[in-house]
Short mmCIF file of C-alpha atoms and ligand atoms in Angstrom, two decimals:
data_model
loop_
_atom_site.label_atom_id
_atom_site.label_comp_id
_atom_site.label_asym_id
_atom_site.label_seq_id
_atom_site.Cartn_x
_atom_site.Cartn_y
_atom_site.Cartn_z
CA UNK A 247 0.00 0.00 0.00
CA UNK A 248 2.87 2.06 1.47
CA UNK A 249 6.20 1.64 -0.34
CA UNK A 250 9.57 3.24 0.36
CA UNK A 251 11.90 2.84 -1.79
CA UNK A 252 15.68 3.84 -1.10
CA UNK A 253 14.14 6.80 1.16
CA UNK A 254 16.77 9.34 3.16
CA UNK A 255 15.86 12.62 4.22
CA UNK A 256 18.35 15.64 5.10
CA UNK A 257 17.76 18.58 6.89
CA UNK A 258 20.95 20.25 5.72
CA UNK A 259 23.68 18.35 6.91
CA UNK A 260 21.63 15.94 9.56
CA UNK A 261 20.19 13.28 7.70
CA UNK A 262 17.29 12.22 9.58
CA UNK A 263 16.11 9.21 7.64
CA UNK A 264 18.80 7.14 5.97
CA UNK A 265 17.80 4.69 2.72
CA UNK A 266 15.08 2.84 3.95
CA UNK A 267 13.31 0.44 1.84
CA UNK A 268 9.91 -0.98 3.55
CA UNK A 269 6.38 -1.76 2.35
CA UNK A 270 3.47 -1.15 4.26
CA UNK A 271 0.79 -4.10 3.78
CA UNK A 272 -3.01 -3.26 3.19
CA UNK A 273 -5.00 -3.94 6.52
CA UNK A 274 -1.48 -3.94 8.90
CA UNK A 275 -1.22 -2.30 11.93
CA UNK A 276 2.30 -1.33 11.72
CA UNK A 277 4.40 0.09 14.63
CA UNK A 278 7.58 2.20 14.81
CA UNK A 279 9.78 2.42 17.49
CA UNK A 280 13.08 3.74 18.10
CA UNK A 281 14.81 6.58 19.95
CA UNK A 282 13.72 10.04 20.33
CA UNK A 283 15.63 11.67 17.61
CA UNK A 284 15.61 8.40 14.91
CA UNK A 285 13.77 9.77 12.42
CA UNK A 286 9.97 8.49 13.05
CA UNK A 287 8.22 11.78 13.12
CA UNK A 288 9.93 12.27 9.63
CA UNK A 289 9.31 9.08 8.13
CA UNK A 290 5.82 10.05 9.09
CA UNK A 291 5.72 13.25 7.54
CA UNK A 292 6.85 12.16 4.18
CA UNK A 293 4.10 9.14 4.08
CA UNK A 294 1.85 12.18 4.65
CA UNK A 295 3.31 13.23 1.78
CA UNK A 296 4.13 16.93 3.91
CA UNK A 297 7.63 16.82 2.05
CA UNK A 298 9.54 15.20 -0.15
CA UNK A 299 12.20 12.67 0.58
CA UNK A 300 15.76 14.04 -0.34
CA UNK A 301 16.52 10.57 -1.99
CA UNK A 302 14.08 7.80 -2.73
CA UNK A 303 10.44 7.46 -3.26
CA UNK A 304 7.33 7.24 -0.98
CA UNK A 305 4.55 5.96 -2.79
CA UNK A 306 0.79 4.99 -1.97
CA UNK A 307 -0.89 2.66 -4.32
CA UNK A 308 1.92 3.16 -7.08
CA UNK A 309 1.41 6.51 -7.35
CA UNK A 310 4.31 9.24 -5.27
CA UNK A 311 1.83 10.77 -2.06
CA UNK A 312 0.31 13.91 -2.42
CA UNK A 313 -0.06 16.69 0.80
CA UNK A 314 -3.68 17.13 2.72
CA UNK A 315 -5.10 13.84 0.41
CA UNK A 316 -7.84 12.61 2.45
CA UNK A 317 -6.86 8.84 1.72
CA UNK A 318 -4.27 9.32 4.51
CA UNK A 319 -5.30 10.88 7.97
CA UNK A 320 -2.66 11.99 10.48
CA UNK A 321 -2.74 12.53 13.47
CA UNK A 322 0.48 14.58 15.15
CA UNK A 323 1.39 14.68 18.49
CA UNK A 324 -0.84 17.43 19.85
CA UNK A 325 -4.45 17.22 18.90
CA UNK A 326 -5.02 20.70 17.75
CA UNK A 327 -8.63 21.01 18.58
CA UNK A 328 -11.16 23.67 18.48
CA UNK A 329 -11.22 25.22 22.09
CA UNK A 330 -14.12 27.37 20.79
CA UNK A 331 -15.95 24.70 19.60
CA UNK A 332 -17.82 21.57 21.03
CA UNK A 333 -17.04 18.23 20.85
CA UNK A 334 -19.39 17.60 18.46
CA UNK A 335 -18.51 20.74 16.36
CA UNK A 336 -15.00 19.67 15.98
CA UNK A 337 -16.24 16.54 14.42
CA UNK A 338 -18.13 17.69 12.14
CA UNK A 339 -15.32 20.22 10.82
CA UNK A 340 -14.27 17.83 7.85
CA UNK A 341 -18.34 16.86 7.20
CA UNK A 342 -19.17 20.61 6.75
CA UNK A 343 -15.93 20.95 4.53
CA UNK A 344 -17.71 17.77 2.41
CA UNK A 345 -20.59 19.97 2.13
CA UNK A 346 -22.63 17.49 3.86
CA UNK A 347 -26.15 18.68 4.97
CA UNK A 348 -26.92 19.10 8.64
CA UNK A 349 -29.28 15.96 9.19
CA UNK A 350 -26.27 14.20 7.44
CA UNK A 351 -23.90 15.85 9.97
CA UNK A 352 -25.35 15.10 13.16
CA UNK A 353 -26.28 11.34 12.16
CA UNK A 354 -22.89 10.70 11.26
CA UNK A 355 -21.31 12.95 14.44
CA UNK A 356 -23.30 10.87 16.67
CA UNK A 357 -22.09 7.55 14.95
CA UNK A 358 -18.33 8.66 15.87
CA UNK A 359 -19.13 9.48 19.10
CA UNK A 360 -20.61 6.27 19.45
CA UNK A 361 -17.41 4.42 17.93
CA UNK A 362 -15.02 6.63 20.09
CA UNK A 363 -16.52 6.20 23.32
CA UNK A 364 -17.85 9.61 23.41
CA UNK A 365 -21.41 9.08 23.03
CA UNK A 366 -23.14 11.68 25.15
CA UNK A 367 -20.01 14.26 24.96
CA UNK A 368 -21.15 15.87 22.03
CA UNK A 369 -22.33 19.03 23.81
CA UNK A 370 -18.93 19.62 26.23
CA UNK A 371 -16.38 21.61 24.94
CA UNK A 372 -12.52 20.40 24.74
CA UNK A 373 -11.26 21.60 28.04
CA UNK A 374 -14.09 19.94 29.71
CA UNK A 375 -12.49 16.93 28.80
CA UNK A 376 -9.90 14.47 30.00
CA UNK A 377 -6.81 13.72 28.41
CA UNK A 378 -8.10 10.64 27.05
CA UNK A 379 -11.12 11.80 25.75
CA UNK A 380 -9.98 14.61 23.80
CA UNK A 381 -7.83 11.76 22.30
CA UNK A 382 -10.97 10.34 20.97
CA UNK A 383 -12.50 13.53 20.11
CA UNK A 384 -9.50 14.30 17.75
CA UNK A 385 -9.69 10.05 16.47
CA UNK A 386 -13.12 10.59 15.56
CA UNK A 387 -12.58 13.99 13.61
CA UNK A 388 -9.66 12.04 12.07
CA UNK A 389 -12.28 9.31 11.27
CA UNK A 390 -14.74 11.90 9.92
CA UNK A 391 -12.35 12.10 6.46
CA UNK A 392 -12.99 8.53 6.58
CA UNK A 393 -9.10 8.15 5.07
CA UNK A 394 -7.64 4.25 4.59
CA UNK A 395 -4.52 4.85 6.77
CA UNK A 396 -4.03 6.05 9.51
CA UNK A 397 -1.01 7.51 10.76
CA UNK A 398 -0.67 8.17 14.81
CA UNK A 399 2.72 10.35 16.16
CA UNK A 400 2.65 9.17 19.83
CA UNK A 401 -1.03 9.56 20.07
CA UNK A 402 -1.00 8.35 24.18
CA UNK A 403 2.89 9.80 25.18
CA UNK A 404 0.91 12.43 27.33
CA UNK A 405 -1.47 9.70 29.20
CA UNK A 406 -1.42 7.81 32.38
CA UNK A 407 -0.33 4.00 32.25
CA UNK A 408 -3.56 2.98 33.13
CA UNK A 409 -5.13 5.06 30.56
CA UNK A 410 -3.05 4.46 27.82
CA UNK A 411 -3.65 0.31 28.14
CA UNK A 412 -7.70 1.31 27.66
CA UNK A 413 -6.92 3.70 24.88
CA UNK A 414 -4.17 0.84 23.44
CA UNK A 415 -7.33 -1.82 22.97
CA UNK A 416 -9.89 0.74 21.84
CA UNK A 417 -7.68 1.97 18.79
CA UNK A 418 -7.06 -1.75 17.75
CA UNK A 419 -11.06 -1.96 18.40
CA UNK A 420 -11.93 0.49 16.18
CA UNK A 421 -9.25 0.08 13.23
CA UNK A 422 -9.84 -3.60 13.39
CA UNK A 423 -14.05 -2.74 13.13
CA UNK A 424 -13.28 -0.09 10.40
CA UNK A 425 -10.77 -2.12 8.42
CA UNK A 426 -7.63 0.41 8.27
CA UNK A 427 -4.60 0.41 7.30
CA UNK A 428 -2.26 2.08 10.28
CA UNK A 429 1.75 3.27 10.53
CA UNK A 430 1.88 4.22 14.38
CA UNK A 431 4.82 5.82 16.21
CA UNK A 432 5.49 5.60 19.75
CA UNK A 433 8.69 5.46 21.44
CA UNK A 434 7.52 2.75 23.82
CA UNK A 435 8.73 -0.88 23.16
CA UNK A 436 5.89 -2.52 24.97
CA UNK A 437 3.54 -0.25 23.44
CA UNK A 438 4.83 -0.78 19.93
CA UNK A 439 5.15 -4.40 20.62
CA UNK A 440 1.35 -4.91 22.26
CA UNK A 441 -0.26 -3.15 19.28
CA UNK A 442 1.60 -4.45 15.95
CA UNK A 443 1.36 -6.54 13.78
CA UNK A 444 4.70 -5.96 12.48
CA UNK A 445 6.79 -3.83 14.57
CA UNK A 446 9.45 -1.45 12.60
CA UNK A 447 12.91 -1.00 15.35
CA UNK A 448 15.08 1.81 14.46
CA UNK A 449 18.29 1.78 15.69
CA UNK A 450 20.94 3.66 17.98
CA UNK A 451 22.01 5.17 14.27
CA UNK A 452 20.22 8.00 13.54
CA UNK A 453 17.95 7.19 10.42
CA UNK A 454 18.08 3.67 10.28
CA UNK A 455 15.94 0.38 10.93
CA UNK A 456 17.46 -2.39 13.04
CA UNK A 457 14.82 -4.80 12.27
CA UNK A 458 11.11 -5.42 11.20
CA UNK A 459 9.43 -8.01 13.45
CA UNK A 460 6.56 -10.07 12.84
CA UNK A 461 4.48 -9.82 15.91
CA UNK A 462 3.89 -12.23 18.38
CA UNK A 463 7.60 -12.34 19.24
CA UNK A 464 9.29 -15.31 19.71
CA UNK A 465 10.32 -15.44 23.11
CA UNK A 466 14.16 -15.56 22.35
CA UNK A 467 14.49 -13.08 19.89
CA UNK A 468 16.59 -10.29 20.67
CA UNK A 469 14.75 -7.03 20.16
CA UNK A 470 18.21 -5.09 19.70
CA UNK A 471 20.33 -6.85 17.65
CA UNK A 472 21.22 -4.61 14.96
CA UNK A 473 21.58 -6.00 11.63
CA UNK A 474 22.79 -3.43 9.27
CA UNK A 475 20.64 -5.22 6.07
CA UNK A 476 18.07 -2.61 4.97
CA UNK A 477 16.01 -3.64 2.80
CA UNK A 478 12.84 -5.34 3.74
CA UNK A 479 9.94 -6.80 1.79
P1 ATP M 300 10.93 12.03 18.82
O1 ATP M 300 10.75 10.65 19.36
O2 ATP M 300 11.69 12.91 19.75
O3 ATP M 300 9.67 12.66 18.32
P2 ATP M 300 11.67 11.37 16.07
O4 ATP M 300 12.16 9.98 15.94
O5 ATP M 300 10.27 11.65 15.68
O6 ATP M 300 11.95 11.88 17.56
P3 ATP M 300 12.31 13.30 14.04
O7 ATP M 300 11.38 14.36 14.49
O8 ATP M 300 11.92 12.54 12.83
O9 ATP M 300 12.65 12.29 15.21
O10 ATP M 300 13.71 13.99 13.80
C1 ATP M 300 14.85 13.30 13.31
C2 ATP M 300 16.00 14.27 13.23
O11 ATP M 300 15.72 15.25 12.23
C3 ATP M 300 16.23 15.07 14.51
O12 ATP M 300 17.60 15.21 14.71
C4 ATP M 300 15.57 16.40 14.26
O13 ATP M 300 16.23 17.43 14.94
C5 ATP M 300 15.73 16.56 12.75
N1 ATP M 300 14.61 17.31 12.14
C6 ATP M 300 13.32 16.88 12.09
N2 ATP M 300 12.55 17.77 11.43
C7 ATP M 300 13.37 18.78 11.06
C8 ATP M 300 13.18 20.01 10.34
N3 ATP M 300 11.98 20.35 9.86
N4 ATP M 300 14.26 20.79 10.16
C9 ATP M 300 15.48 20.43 10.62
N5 ATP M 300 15.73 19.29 11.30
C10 ATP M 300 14.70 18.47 11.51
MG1 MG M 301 8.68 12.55 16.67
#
């Protein structure tokens, strides 16, 4: 679905992301993990198709990614939500940009909110909420563009431990009930490990994957053995 081809990516001298070669499989739910400064946030960035790799090729479907296409949906690190609006408001943002009508709108807000967890919330505005919930506020505006992948920067960094095991199970819930593709970034090994189905390791080199696991993990295997081979089918 996802295919990078030779991909590096300089920021003048730094190179951030250094010739990776990985495809992303229809229907995975791939994680990436690695050290804060490997290159993840990056990676993501150019599968959003915000900029261009320096060398290589990120494509979706065959063809190179385009910015702001709706087939991808991102969601970054902070959840950038509408403090003046309500809950249910910001989720219908992307439905009024659709040009949707307003019995359209409120069916399908309430349908997210139902799928999120939220169901009842629509009327409370974003710092009413928890932490967690405006989590699920800004998944279910994310879900309003109804994209195919799904790509998540540390969506739960900011959460409790107990929190962020309920919010773990609900996004594999709801990507598993909606059928989507998802790349998601987290710097947490059991986190990245709990959710995958393959599991992406960058290593202590800026830039660079260590290895791509296949998730369950055989007991034995050791996690950070480097291996300095690339390319991966
Ligand atoms: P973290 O876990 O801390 O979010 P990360 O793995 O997401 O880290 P990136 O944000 O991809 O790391 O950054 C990789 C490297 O590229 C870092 O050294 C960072 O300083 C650099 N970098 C990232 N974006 C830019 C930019 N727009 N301009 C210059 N340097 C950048
Ligand atoms: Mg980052």
């Amino acid at each position: 679905l996802v295919v990078f081809e030779g991909v590096s990516k300089s920021f003048g001298k730094l190179q951030a992301v250094r010739d990776i070669s990985l495809s992303v499989h229809e229907g995975e739910f791939l994680t990436l993990v690695g050290p804060s400064g490997c290159g993840k946030s990056t990676l993501l960035n150019m599968t959003a198709g915000l900029f261009p790799p320096t060398e290589g090729s990120v494509t979706y479907r065959g063809t190179p990614v385009e910015p702001y296409n709706h087939r991808v949906g991102y969601m970054t690190q902070s959840d950038h939500l509408l403090h003046w609006r309500t809950v249910a408001k910001n989720i219908a943002v992307p439905l009024e940009i659709a040009k949707m009508s307003r019995g359209e709108i409120k069916d399908r807000v309430d349908e997210l909110l139902e799928l999120v967890g939220l169901a009842g919330f629509g009327e409370n505005y974003p710092n009413q909420l928890s932490g967690g919930m405006r989590k699920r506020c800004a998944l279910a505006r994310l879900l309003a563009y109804d994209p195919e992948t799904l790509l998540f920067d540390e969506p739960f960094a900011a959460l409790d431990a107990q929190l962020r095991l309920r919010m773990q199970m609900e996004i594999r819930r709801i990507v598993a009930q909606l059928n989507k593709t998802v790349l998601f970034v987290t710097h947490d090994l059991d986190e990245a490990v709990s959710l995958a189905d393959r599991c992406v390791v960058f290593s202590g080199r800026p830039g660079t994957i260590s290895e791509v696991l296949d998730i369950p993990l055989p007991a034995e295997r050791d996690l950070f053995s480097i291996r300095h081979n690339q390319k991966y089918a």
